[in-house]
Structure formats: C-alpha cells, structure tokens
PDB file of C-alpha atoms in Angstrom:
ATOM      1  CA  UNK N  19       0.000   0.000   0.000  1.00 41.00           C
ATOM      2  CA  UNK N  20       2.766   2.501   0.972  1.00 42.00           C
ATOM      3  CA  UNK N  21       4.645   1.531  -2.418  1.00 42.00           C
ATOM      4  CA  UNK N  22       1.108   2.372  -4.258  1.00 39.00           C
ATOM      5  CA  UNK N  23       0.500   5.868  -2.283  1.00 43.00           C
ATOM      6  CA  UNK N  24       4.162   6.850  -3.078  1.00 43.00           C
ATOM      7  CA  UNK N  25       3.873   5.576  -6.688  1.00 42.00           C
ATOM      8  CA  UNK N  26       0.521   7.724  -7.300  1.00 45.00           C
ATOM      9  CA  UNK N  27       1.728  10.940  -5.895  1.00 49.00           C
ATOM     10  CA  UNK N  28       5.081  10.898  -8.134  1.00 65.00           C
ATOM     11  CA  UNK N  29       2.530  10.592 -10.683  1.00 71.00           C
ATOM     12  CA  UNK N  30       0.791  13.620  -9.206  1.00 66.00           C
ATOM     13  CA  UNK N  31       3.475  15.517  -9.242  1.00 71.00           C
ATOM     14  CA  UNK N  32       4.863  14.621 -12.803  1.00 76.00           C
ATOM     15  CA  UNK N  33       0.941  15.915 -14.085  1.00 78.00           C
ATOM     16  CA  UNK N  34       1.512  19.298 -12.376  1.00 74.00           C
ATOM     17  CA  UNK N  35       4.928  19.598 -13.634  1.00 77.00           C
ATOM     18  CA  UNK N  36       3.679  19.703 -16.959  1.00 79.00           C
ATOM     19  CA  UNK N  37       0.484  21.350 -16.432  1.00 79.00           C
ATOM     20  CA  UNK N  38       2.829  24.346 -14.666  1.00 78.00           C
ATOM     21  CA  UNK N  39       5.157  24.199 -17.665  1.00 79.00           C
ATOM     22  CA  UNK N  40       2.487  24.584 -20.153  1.00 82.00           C
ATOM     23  CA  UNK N  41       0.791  27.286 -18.403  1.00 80.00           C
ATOM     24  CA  UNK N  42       4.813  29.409 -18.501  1.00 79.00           C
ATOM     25  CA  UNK N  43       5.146  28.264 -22.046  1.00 82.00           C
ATOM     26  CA  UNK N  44       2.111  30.376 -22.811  1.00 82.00           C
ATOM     27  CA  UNK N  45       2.832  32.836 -19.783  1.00 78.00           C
ATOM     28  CA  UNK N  46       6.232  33.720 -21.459  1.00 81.00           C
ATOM     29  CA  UNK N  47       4.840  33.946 -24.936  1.00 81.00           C
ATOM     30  CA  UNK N  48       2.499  36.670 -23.426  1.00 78.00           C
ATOM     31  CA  UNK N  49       5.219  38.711 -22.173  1.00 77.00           C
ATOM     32  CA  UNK N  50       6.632  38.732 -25.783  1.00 81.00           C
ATOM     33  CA  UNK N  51       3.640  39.791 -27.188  1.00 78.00           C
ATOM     34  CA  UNK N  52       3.082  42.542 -24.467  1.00 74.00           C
ATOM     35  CA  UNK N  53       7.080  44.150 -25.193  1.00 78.00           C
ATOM     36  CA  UNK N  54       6.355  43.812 -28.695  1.00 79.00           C
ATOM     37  CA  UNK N  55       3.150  45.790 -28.617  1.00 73.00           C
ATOM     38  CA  UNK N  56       5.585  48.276 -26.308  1.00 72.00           C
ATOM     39  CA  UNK N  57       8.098  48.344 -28.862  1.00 79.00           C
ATOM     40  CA  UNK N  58       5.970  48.828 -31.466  1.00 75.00           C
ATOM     41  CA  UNK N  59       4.264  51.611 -30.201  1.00 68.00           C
ATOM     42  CA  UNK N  60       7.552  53.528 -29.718  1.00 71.00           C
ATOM     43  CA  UNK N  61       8.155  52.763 -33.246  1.00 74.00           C
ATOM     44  CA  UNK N  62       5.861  52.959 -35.632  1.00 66.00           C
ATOM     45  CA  UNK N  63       3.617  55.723 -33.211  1.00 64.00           C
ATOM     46  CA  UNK N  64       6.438  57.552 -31.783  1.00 64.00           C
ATOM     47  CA  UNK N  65       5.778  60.398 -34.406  1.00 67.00           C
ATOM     48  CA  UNK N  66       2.543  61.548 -33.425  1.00 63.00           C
ATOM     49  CA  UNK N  67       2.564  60.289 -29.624  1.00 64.00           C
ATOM     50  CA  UNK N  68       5.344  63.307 -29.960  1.00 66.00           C
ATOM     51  CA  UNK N  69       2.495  65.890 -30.416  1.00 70.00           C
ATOM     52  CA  UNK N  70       1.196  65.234 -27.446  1.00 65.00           C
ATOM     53  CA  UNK N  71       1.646  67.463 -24.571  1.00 61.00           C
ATOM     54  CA  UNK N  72       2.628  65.142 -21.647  1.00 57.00           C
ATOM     55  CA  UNK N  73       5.072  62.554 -21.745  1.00 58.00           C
ATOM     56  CA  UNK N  74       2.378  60.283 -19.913  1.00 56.00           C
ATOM     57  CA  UNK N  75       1.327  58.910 -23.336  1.00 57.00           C
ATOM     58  CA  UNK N  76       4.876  57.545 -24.560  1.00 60.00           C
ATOM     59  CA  UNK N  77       5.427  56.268 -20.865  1.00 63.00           C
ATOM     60  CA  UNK N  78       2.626  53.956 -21.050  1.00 62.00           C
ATOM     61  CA  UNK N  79       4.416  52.377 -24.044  1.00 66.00           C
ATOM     62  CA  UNK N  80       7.812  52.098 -22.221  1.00 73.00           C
ATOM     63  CA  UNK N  81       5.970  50.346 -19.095  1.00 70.00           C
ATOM     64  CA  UNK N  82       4.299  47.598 -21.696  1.00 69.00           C
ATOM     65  CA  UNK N  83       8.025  46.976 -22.315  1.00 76.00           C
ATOM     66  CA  UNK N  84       9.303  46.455 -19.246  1.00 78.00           C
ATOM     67  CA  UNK N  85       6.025  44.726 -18.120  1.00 75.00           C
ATOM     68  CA  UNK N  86       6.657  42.235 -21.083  1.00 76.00           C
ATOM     69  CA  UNK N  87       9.885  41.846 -20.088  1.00 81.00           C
ATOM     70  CA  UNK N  88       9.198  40.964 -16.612  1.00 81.00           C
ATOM     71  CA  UNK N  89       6.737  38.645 -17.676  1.00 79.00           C
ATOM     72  CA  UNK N  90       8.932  36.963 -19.906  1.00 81.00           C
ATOM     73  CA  UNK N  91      11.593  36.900 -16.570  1.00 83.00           C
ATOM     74  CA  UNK N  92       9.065  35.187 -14.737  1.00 81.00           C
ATOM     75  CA  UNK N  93       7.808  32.605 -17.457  1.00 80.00           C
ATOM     76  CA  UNK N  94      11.635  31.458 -17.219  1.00 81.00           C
ATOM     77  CA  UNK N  95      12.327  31.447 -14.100  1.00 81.00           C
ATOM     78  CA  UNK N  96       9.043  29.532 -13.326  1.00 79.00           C
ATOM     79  CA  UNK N  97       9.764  26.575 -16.087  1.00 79.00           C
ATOM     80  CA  UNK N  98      13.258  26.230 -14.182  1.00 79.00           C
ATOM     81  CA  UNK N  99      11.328  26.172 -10.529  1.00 76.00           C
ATOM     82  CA  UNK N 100       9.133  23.482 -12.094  1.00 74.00           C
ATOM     83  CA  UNK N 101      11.588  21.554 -13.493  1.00 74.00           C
ATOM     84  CA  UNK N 102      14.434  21.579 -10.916  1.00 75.00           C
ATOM     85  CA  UNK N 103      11.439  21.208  -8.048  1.00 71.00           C
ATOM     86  CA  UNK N 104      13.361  23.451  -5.855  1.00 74.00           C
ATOM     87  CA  UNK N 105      11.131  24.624  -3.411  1.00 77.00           C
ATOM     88  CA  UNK N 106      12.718  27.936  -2.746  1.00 81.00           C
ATOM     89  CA  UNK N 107      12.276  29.008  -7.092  1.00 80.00           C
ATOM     90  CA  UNK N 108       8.864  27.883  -6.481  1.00 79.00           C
ATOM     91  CA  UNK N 109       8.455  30.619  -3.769  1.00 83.00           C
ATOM     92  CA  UNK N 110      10.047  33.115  -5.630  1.00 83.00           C
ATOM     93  CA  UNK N 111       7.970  32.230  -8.717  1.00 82.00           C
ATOM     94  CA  UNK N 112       4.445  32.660  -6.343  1.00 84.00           C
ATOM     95  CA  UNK N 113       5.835  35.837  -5.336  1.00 84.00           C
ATOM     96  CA  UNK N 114       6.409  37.251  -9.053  1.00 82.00           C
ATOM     97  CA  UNK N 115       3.149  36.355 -10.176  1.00 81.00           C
ATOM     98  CA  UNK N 116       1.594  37.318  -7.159  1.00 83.00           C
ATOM     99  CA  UNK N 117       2.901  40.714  -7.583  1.00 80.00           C
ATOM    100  CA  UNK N 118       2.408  41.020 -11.352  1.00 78.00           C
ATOM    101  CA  UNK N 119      -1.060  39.611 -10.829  1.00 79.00           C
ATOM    102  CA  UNK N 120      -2.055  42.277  -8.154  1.00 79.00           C
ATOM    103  CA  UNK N 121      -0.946  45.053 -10.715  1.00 73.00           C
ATOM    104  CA  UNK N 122      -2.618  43.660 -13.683  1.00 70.00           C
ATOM    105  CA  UNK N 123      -6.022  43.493 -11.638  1.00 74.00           C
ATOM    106  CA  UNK N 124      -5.008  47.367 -10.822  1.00 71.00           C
ATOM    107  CA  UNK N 125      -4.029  48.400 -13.752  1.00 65.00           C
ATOM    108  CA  UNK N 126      -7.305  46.903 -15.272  1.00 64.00           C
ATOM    109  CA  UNK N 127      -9.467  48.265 -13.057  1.00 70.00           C
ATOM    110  CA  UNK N 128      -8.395  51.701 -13.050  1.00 63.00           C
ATOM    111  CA  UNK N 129      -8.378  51.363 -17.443  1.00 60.00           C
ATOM    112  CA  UNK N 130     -12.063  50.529 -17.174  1.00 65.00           C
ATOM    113  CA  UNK N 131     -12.655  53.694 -14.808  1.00 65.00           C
ATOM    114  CA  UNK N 132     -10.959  55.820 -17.059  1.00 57.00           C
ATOM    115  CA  UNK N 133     -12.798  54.532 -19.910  1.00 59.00           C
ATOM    116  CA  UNK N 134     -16.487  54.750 -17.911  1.00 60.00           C
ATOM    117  CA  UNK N 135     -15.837  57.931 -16.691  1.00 52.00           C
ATOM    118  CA  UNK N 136     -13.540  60.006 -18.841  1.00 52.00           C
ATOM    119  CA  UNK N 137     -14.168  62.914 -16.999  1.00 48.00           C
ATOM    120  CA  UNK N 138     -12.164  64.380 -15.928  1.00 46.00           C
ATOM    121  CA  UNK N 139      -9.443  62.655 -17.655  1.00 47.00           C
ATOM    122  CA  UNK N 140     -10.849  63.259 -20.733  1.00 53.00           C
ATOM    123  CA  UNK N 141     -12.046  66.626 -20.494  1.00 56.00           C
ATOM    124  CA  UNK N 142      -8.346  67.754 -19.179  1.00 55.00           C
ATOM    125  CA  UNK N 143      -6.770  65.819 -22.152  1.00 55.00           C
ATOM    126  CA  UNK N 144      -8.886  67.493 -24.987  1.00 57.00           C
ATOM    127  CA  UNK N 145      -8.159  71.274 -23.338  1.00 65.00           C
ATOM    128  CA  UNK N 146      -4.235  70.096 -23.246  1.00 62.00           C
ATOM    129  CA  UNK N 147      -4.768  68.828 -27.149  1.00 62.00           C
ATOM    130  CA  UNK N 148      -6.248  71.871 -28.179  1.00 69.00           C
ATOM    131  CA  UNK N 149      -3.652  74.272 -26.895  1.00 72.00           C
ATOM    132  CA  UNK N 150      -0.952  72.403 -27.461  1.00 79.00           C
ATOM    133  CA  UNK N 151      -1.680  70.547 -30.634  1.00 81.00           C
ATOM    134  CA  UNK N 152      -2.863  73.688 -32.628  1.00 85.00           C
ATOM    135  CA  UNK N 153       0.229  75.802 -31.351  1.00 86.00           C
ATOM    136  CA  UNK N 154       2.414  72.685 -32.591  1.00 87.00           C
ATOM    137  CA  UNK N 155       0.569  73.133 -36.250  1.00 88.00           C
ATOM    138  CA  UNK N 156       0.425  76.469 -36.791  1.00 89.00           C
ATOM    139  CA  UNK N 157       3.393  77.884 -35.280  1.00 92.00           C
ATOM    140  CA  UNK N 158       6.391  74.764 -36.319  1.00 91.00           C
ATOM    141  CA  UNK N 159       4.636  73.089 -39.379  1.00 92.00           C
ATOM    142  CA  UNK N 160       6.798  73.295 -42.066  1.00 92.00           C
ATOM    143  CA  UNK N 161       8.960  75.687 -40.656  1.00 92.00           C
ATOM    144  CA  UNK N 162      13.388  75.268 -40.636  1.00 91.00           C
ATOM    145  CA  UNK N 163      14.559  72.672 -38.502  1.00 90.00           C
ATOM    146  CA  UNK N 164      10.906  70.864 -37.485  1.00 88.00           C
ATOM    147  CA  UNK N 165      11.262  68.670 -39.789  1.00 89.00           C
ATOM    148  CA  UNK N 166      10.601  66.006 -37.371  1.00 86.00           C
ATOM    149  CA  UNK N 167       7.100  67.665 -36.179  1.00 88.00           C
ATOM    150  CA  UNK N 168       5.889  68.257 -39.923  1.00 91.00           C
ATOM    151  CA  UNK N 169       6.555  64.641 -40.684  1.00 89.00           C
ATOM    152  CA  UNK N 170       4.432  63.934 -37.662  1.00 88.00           C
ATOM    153  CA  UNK N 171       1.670  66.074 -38.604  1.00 91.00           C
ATOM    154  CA  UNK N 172       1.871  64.839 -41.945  1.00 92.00           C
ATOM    155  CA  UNK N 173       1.463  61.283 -40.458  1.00 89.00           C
ATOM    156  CA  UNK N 174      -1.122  62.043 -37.791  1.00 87.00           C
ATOM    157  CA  UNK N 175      -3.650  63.940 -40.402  1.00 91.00           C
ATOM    158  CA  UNK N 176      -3.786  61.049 -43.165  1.00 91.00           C
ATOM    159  CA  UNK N 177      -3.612  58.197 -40.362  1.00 88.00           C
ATOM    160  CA  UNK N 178      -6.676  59.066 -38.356  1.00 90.00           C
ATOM    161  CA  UNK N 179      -8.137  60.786 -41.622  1.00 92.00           C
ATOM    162  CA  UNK N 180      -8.534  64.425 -40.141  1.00 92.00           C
ATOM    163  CA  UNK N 181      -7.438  67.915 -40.739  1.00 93.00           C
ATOM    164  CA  UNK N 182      -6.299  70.518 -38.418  1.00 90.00           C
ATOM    165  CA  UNK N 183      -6.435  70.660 -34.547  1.00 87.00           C
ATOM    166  CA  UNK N 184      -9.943  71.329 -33.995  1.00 86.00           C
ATOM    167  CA  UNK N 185     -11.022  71.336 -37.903  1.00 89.00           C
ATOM    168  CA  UNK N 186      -9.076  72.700 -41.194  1.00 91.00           C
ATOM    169  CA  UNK N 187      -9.959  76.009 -40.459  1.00 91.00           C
ATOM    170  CA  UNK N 188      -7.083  76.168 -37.855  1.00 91.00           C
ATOM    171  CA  UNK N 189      -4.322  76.149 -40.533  1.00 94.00           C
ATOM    172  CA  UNK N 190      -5.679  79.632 -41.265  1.00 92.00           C
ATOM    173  CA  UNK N 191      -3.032  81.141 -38.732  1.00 92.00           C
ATOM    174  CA  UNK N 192      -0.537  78.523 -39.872  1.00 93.00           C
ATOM    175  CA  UNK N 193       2.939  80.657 -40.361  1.00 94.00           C
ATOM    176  CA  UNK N 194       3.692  78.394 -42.883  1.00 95.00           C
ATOM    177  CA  UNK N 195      -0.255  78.746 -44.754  1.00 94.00           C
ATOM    178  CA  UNK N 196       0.355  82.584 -45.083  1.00 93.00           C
ATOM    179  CA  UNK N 197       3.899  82.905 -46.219  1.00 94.00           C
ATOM    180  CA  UNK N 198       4.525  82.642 -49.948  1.00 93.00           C
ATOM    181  CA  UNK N 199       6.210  78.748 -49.321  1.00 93.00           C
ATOM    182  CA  UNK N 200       2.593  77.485 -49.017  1.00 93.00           C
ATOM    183  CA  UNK N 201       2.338  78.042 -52.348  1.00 93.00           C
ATOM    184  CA  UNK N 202      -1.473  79.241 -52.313  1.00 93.00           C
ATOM    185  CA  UNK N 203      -2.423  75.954 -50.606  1.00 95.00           C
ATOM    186  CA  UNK N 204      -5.220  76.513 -47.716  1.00 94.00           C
ATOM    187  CA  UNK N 205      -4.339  73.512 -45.665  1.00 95.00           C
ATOM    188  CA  UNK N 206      -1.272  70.767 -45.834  1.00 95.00           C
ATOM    189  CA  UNK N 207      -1.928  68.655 -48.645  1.00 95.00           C
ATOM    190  CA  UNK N 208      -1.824  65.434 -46.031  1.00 94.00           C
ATOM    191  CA  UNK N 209      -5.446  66.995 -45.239  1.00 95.00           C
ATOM    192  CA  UNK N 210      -6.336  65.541 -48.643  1.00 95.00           C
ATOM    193  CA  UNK N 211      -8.188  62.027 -49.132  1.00 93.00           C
ATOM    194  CA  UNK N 212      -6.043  61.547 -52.086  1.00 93.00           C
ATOM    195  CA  UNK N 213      -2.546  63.264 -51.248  1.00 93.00           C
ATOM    196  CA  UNK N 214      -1.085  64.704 -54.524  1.00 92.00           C
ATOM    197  CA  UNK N 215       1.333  67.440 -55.064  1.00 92.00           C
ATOM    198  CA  UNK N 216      -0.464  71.129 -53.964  1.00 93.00           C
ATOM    199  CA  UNK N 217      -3.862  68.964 -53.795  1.00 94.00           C
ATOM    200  CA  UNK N 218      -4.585  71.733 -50.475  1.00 94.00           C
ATOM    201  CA  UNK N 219      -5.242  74.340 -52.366  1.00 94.00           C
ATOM    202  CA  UNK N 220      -8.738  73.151 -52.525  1.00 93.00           C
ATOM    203  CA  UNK N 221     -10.239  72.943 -48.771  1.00 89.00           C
ATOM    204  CA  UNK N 222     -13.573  71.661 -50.273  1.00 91.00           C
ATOM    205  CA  UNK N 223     -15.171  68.558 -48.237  1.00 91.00           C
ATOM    206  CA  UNK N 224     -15.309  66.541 -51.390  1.00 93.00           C
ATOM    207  CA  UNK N 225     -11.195  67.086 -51.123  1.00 94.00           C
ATOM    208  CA  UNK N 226      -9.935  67.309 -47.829  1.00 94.00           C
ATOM    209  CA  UNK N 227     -11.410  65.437 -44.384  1.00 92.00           C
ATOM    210  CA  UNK N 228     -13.887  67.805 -42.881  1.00 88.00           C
ATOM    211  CA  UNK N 229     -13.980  65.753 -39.622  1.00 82.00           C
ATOM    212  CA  UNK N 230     -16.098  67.277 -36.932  1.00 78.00           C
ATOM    213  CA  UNK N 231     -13.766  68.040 -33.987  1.00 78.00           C
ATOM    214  CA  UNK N 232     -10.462  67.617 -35.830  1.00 84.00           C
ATOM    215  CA  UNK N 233      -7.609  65.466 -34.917  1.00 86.00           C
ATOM    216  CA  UNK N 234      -8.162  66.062 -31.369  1.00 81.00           C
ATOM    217  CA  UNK N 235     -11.295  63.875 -31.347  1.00 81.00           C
ATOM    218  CA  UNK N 236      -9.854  60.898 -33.196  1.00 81.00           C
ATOM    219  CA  UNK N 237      -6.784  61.066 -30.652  1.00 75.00           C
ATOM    220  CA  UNK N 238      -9.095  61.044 -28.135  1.00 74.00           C
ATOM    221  CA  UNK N 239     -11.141  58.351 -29.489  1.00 77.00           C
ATOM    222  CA  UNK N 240      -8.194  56.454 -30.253  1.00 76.00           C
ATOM    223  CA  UNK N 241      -6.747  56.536 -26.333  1.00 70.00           C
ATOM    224  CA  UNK N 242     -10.033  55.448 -25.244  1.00 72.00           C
ATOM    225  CA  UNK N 243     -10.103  52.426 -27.664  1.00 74.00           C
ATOM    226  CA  UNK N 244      -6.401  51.674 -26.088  1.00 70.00           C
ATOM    227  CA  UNK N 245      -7.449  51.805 -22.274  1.00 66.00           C
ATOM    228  CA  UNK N 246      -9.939  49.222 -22.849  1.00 71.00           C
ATOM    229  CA  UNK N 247      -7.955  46.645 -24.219  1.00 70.00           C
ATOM    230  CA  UNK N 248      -5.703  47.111 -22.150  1.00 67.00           C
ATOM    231  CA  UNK N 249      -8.115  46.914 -19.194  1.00 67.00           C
ATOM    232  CA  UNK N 250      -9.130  44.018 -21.198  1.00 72.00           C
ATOM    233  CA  UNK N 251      -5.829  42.174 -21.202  1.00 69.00           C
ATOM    234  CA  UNK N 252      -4.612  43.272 -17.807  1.00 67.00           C
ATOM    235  CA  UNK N 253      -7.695  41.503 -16.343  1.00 71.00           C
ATOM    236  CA  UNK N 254      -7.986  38.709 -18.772  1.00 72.00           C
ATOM    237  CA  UNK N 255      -4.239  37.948 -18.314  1.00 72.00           C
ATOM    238  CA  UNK N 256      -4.470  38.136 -14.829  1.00 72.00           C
ATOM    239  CA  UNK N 257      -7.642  35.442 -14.623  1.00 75.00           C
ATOM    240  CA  UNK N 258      -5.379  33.345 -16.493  1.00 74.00           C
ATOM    241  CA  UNK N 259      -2.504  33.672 -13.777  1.00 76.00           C
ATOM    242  CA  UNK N 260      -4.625  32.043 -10.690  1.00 79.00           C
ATOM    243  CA  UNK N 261      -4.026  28.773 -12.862  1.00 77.00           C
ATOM    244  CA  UNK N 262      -0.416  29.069 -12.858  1.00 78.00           C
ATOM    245  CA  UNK N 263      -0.628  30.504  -8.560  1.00 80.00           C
ATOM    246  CA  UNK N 264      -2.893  26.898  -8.372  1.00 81.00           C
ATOM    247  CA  UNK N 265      -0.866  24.723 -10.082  1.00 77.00           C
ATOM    248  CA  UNK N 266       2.094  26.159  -7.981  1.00 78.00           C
ATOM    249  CA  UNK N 267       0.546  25.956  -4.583  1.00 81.00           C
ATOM    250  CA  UNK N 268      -0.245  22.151  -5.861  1.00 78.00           C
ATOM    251  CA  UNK N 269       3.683  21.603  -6.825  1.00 76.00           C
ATOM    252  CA  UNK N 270       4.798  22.981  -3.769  1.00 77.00           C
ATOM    253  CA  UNK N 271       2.914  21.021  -1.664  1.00 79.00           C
ATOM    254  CA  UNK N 272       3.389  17.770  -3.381  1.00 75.00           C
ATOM    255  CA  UNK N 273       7.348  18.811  -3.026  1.00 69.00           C
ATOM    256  CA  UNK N 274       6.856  18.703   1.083  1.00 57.00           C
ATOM    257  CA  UNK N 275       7.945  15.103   1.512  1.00 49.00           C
ATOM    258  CA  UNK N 276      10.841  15.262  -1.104  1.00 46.00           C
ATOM    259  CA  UNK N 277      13.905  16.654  -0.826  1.00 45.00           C
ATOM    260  CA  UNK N 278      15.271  20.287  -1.876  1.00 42.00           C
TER     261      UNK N 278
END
C-alpha cells in the first residue's frame, strides 16, 4: 500500500509539472507579445505620440516593455522552478506572479474607470490637445529645422483621416499657410483624401477630411479604444494567472515530503 500511495503521488506531481510548464510556455509567450506591442508603439507611433503634450502617453508604451519583459523573466524562471522542483524558485515564482497579478487586476481596473468615466481625464486631455496641438501646427509646421514635427503632422492627419487641430480652419493662422512657401495651398496637402502634389489648395469637403472636432477627437477616441484593451488584457491575463498561482501551490505542496 505505501509503495502504491508513493507511486501515485510521483505521478501527481509529474501531471503538475507539466500542467505548470504549459501554463509558462504560454505565460512567457504573453510577455513577448506585451514588449512587442511596447516596442511597437515607440516605433511605428512615436511620431505623433510626440504631439502630445505630456510625456504620460509615450510612458505607457515604455511600461508595456518592461512589463513584457518581466513577464517573460518570470515565465523562465518559473519553467526552471518546475523543473528543478526546488522549493525555494517555487516561492520566488508565487511571489512574481503574485505581484504582477495584483498590478494587472489594478491596472485593469483603473483602465475601465478611465474609460467609464472620462471625466475628468478626458475633459483635461482634450483642453491640453487643443492648446498644445494647434500651437504645434500652426506655429512649427513646415517651418526650418521641425522637420521632425511636420513629418508627424503629416502622419497624424492622413492616419486618423482628419485635418487641423480642432477642424481645417485652424491652418488659417498657420505661419507656414500665409507665407509665400505654401504656395497658395489653404491647408497641408496630407489633409487631402487623395494626397497629390499642392492637392490643399482646394479645402472643399469633397477634397480634404472635414472631420467634426479635428484630430483632437480621433486622438481622443483612439486613447479610449487603447485603455480598454488594455483593461481588457490586464484583467484577462491576470484570470489566467490564478491557474499558474494553483498549479504552484499544488507543486509545492506535493514537493513537502521530497527533498530540496
């Protein structure tokens, strides 16, 4: 009977080996895909996240990076705790998701408030757009030595299909609009649907994006969209992490009669 009991609990504890492994395989391959979203937000976004008037915004995309990487850290570390059935990586594994699984459930939470109630998160964020963003387009669009912020204009206008800060009547005090560079054009020609050479000459509806509320409301729109998927994922991921806590509690304590 003894030989049976200790026969069936190796057996146990073989199962939740590879039940714990599994769940780090796919643990680990969500930290990769979390730093790559990170890294390539700061890529392919950076431009435009550049308008923006706080530094909050790109921050957001270097935490996803280091949250990715910490998840990928602890993915690792908990195949070699399951593997190596040392009881001491096993604690240090429980603490790491622990902790990452107490500031995913945070970090969700507070994304879904944000997202219910904008306000006034939202309200302070459009004000901070429309000083700021205008200012950036009318006063450095175009002009020596911005060529960084005109490409990002450029980019922001025919991505999110809008023109101007507020609408296209804000280029109207562009420096660059009224001096004799502009070439007689009324607005940038990436305010055109179909961007051709001088095409914003013409600021008729049928030519350029006449979107109510300018770029400001599809940025706004667009961080919205982002907070709930990642209030999504934060809590979705985190769900998924009381599996791996379980199956770790359940390793541990199958671990108590065997040695370190």
């Amino acid at each position: 009977m003894g030989e049976y009991n200790e026969k069936k609990e190796t057996c146990g504890t073989i199962c939740l080996k590879y039940l714990l492994f599994t769940f780090n395989f796919f643990f680990w391959l969500a930290g990769m895909a979390v730093m790559a979203v990170g890294i390539w937000t700061l890529i392919q976004k950076s431009d435009y996240i550049s308008l923006l008037p706080s530094s909050t915004y790109a921050a957001t995309a270097y935490i996803l990076v280091v949250a990715g990487a910490i998840v990928m850290v602890t993915g690792f570390l908990g195949c070699c705790a399951t593997f190596k059935e040392k009881k001491s990586l096993l604690k240090a594994y429980f603490c790491l998701l622990l902790c990452i699984f107490i500031l995913e459930i945070l970090a969700g939470i507070l994304a879904y408030i944000y997202y219910q109630q904008c306000t006034p998160f939202c309200s302070q964020l459009n004000d901070e757009l429309k000083q700021s963003l205008k200012e950036t387009m009318t006063m450095k669009y175009n002009q020596p030595g911005q060529e960084k912020v005109t490409k990002a204009v450029d980019g922001l206008q025919q991505e999110f299909k809008c023109c101007g800060s507020n609408n296209s009547k804000d280029w109207e005090d562009s420096v660059w609009i009224k001096s004799p560079e502009s070439e007689n054009r009324l607005v940038p020609d990436s305010c055109c649907k179909t961007m051709t050479e001088k095409c914003g000459v013409r600021d008729h509806p049928s030519n350029i994006y006449k979107v109510e509320g300018g770029c400001i409301t599809q940025l706004e729109a667009f961080i919205r969209s982002h907070l709930l998927i990642i209030g999504a994922v934060g809590l979705g991921i985190a769900s998924v992490q009381l599996f791996g806590m379980i199956f770790t509690c359940c390793l541990y304590r199958s671990l108590k009669s065997e040695p370190y």
